[in-house]
């Protein structure tokens, strides 16, 4: 369905626009019987442009709500595209000036450089971190998909860490200590505004402890 405000295309199960955060018109009749995301969290997410919507299949829609869905930052990938584009131009210029290679072949050779950032772009897009009202889900891979679920009640600590470059560019890592069966620490790497998402996760942890 399309948002009345910005025109963005949203899934049929969405309650908030994924782009501007405006409540979808059907929200009142679909969500009113059960609201899994507390009002404060939903308001913060709307301000930040992050959607809070019902997710999952028909068996879980009534009990699970997606609070946010995020992926690693594409900042470096965008920089890689820019560098590859400049490199492609230099390759075409060099081939045209110093070799007898046809210009079309030189252009195709230069465009091959764009495959490098495209590969990393594809890899990052297959990584997804989803926080629901009861667990944190980590999805990785495309052909071979790996999903790990960590119950929020088993999360012991949430830590935000970032290096000098990460702080300057506004992203960092979100480290999660958990007491699930696998145990250990899970790191959500290179997340934009990691403290923002850490605060939301901590808010959900406190909500479940009540």
Short mmCIF file of C-alpha atoms in Angstrom, two decimals:
data_model
loop_
_atom_site.label_atom_id
_atom_site.label_comp_id
_atom_site.label_asym_id
_atom_site.label_seq_id
_atom_site.Cartn_x
_atom_site.Cartn_y
_atom_site.Cartn_z
CA UNK A 1 0.00 0.00 0.00
CA UNK A 2 1.15 3.58 -0.67
CA UNK A 3 1.67 6.26 1.96
CA UNK A 4 -0.74 9.19 1.68
CA UNK A 5 1.98 11.65 2.73
CA UNK A 6 5.16 10.69 0.82
CA UNK A 7 3.88 8.08 -1.66
CA UNK A 8 6.31 5.36 -0.50
CA UNK A 9 5.34 1.77 -1.27
CA UNK A 10 4.82 -0.23 1.95
CA UNK A 11 4.01 -3.88 2.59
CA UNK A 12 0.41 -4.93 3.18
CA UNK A 13 1.18 -5.65 6.86
CA UNK A 14 2.86 -2.29 7.56
CA UNK A 15 1.32 -0.03 10.20
CA UNK A 16 3.78 2.84 9.70
CA UNK A 17 5.34 4.17 6.51
CA UNK A 18 8.90 2.86 6.14
CA UNK A 19 10.04 6.25 4.78
CA UNK A 20 8.30 9.02 6.74
CA UNK A 21 6.84 7.09 9.70
CA UNK A 22 3.25 8.21 9.08
CA UNK A 23 0.67 5.73 10.43
CA UNK A 24 -0.92 3.70 7.63
CA UNK A 25 -4.65 4.31 7.22
CA UNK A 26 -5.61 0.76 8.22
CA UNK A 27 -3.62 0.82 11.45
CA UNK A 28 -6.58 1.51 13.73
CA UNK A 29 -8.63 -1.51 12.69
CA UNK A 30 -5.66 -3.90 12.43
CA UNK A 31 -3.56 -3.01 15.46
CA UNK A 32 -6.06 -1.71 17.98
CA UNK A 33 -6.73 -5.15 19.56
CA UNK A 34 -3.04 -5.50 20.50
CA UNK A 35 -0.24 -2.93 20.53
CA UNK A 36 3.10 -4.62 21.19
CA UNK A 37 5.29 -1.55 20.73
CA UNK A 38 4.89 0.95 23.56
CA UNK A 39 3.85 4.48 22.67
CA UNK A 40 7.14 6.12 23.70
CA UNK A 41 9.23 3.79 21.55
CA UNK A 42 6.90 4.19 18.57
CA UNK A 43 7.08 7.98 18.87
CA UNK A 44 10.90 7.95 18.94
CA UNK A 45 10.99 5.65 15.92
CA UNK A 46 8.63 7.87 13.96
CA UNK A 47 10.77 10.93 14.63
CA UNK A 48 13.85 9.02 13.41
CA UNK A 49 12.08 7.73 10.32
CA UNK A 50 12.21 4.07 11.45
CA UNK A 51 9.09 1.97 11.07
CA UNK A 52 7.44 -0.01 13.84
CA UNK A 53 5.19 -2.57 12.20
CA UNK A 54 3.73 -6.01 12.56
CA UNK A 55 5.94 -8.71 11.07
CA UNK A 56 6.21 -12.45 10.51
CA UNK A 57 3.73 -14.95 9.10
CA UNK A 58 0.06 -15.43 9.91
CA UNK A 59 0.81 -17.47 13.03
CA UNK A 60 3.07 -14.86 14.61
CA UNK A 61 1.47 -11.57 13.51
CA UNK A 62 -0.74 -11.50 16.59
CA UNK A 63 2.12 -11.80 19.05
CA UNK A 64 5.27 -10.43 17.41
CA UNK A 65 5.89 -6.82 16.40
CA UNK A 66 8.96 -5.55 14.56
CA UNK A 67 10.31 -2.54 16.43
CA UNK A 68 13.11 -1.83 13.98
CA UNK A 69 14.94 -3.48 11.06
CA UNK A 70 18.45 -2.21 10.30
CA UNK A 71 21.51 -3.20 8.26
CA UNK A 72 25.20 -2.18 8.36
CA UNK A 73 25.95 1.27 6.99
CA UNK A 74 26.52 1.64 3.24
CA UNK A 75 28.76 4.67 3.74
CA UNK A 76 31.93 2.87 2.68
CA UNK A 77 30.16 1.21 -0.23
CA UNK A 78 29.05 4.60 -1.55
CA UNK A 79 32.63 5.83 -1.24
CA UNK A 80 33.77 2.71 -3.08
CA UNK A 81 31.39 3.47 -5.95
CA UNK A 82 32.81 6.99 -6.21
CA UNK A 83 36.41 5.73 -6.26
CA UNK A 84 35.55 3.01 -8.78
CA UNK A 85 33.86 5.56 -11.05
CA UNK A 86 36.95 7.78 -11.00
CA UNK A 87 39.14 4.74 -11.63
CA UNK A 88 36.95 3.71 -14.55
CA UNK A 89 37.35 7.15 -16.14
CA UNK A 90 41.14 6.98 -15.72
CA UNK A 91 41.24 3.50 -17.26
CA UNK A 92 39.23 4.64 -20.28
CA UNK A 93 41.42 7.73 -20.70
CA UNK A 94 44.64 5.71 -20.42
CA UNK A 95 43.50 3.02 -22.86
CA UNK A 96 42.30 5.64 -25.34
CA UNK A 97 45.52 7.64 -25.16
CA UNK A 98 48.21 4.98 -25.02
CA UNK A 99 46.73 1.87 -26.66
CA UNK A 100 44.87 0.95 -29.81
CA UNK A 101 42.09 -0.84 -27.91
CA UNK A 102 38.61 0.11 -29.21
CA UNK A 103 36.91 2.72 -27.04
CA UNK A 104 33.94 0.41 -26.35
CA UNK A 105 36.24 -2.27 -24.95
CA UNK A 106 38.03 0.35 -22.85
CA UNK A 107 34.70 1.49 -21.39
CA UNK A 108 33.67 -2.09 -20.58
CA UNK A 109 37.03 -2.66 -18.88
CA UNK A 110 36.58 0.47 -16.79
CA UNK A 111 33.06 -0.56 -15.78
CA UNK A 112 34.43 -3.82 -14.37
CA UNK A 113 35.87 -1.75 -11.50
CA UNK A 114 32.31 -1.05 -10.36
CA UNK A 115 31.84 -4.74 -9.67
CA UNK A 116 34.08 -4.45 -6.59
CA UNK A 117 31.85 -2.05 -4.58
CA UNK A 118 28.77 -3.77 -6.04
CA UNK A 119 29.93 -7.06 -4.48
CA UNK A 120 30.29 -5.51 -1.01
CA UNK A 121 26.99 -3.66 -1.47
CA UNK A 122 25.25 -6.97 -2.13
CA UNK A 123 26.91 -8.64 0.87
CA UNK A 124 25.84 -5.87 3.26
CA UNK A 125 22.27 -5.88 1.97
CA UNK A 126 21.98 -9.56 2.94
CA UNK A 127 22.73 -8.72 6.59
CA UNK A 128 19.68 -7.66 8.59
CA UNK A 129 19.15 -7.02 12.30
CA UNK A 130 15.54 -7.14 13.48
CA UNK A 131 14.31 -6.25 16.96
CA UNK A 132 10.85 -7.58 17.80
CA UNK A 133 8.96 -7.20 21.05
CA UNK A 134 10.53 -10.40 22.41
CA UNK A 135 13.79 -11.13 20.57
CA UNK A 136 16.65 -9.86 18.45
CA UNK A 137 17.01 -11.66 15.11
CA UNK A 138 20.22 -11.66 13.07
CA UNK A 139 19.86 -12.73 9.43
CA UNK A 140 22.90 -13.23 7.21
CA UNK A 141 23.56 -14.76 3.81
CA UNK A 142 21.64 -15.00 0.56
CA UNK A 143 21.87 -18.46 -0.98
CA UNK A 144 22.71 -20.05 2.36
CA UNK A 145 20.65 -18.10 4.89
CA UNK A 146 21.64 -18.14 8.56
CA UNK A 147 19.29 -16.77 11.21
CA UNK A 148 20.08 -16.41 14.89
CA UNK A 149 17.49 -15.37 17.48
CA UNK A 150 18.36 -13.99 20.89
CA UNK A 151 15.50 -13.63 23.41
CA UNK A 152 15.52 -10.14 24.89
CA UNK A 153 15.09 -11.57 28.40
CA UNK A 154 18.46 -13.32 28.00
CA UNK A 155 20.38 -10.18 27.01
CA UNK A 156 22.63 -9.16 29.88
CA UNK A 157 24.43 -6.08 28.58
CA UNK A 158 24.41 -3.71 25.60
CA UNK A 159 27.56 -1.73 24.75
CA UNK A 160 28.24 0.85 22.04
CA UNK A 161 31.80 1.08 20.75
CA UNK A 162 33.30 3.17 17.97
CA UNK A 163 36.75 4.16 16.79
CA UNK A 164 37.86 7.65 15.87
CA UNK A 165 36.79 7.32 12.24
CA UNK A 166 33.48 5.74 13.24
CA UNK A 167 32.69 8.58 15.65
CA UNK A 168 33.48 11.19 13.01
CA UNK A 169 31.20 9.50 10.48
CA UNK A 170 28.38 8.77 12.95
CA UNK A 171 28.36 4.99 13.12
CA UNK A 172 29.75 2.24 15.36
CA UNK A 173 29.34 -1.29 16.71
CA UNK A 174 26.62 -2.56 19.03
CA UNK A 175 27.92 -5.34 21.32
CA UNK A 176 25.36 -7.58 23.03
CA UNK A 177 26.21 -9.98 25.84
CA UNK A 178 23.64 -12.72 26.17
CA UNK A 179 22.92 -15.78 28.28
CA UNK A 180 21.19 -17.79 25.54
CA UNK A 181 22.11 -21.37 24.72
CA UNK A 182 24.87 -20.24 22.34
CA UNK A 183 26.07 -17.68 24.87
CA UNK A 184 28.92 -15.27 24.22
CA UNK A 185 28.84 -11.84 22.62
CA UNK A 186 27.10 -10.76 19.44
CA UNK A 187 28.35 -7.67 17.60
CA UNK A 188 26.15 -5.69 15.23
CA UNK A 189 28.90 -4.08 13.15
CA UNK A 190 28.96 -0.63 11.54
CA UNK A 191 25.48 0.55 12.55
CA UNK A 192 24.42 4.13 11.88
CA UNK A 193 23.66 6.01 15.13
CA UNK A 194 24.30 2.91 17.28
CA UNK A 195 23.45 4.67 20.57
CA UNK A 196 19.97 5.41 19.27
CA UNK A 197 19.28 1.71 18.64
CA UNK A 198 20.99 0.69 21.88
CA UNK A 199 18.60 2.95 23.79
CA UNK A 200 15.61 1.37 22.06
CA UNK A 201 16.87 -2.12 22.89
CA UNK A 202 17.45 -1.15 26.54
CA UNK A 203 13.97 0.37 26.67
CA UNK A 204 12.48 -2.92 25.43
CA UNK A 205 14.54 -4.88 27.99
CA UNK A 206 13.20 -2.70 30.82
CA UNK A 207 9.66 -3.06 29.48
CA UNK A 208 9.86 -6.86 29.60
CA UNK A 209 11.31 -6.79 33.12
CA UNK A 210 8.27 -5.01 34.52
#
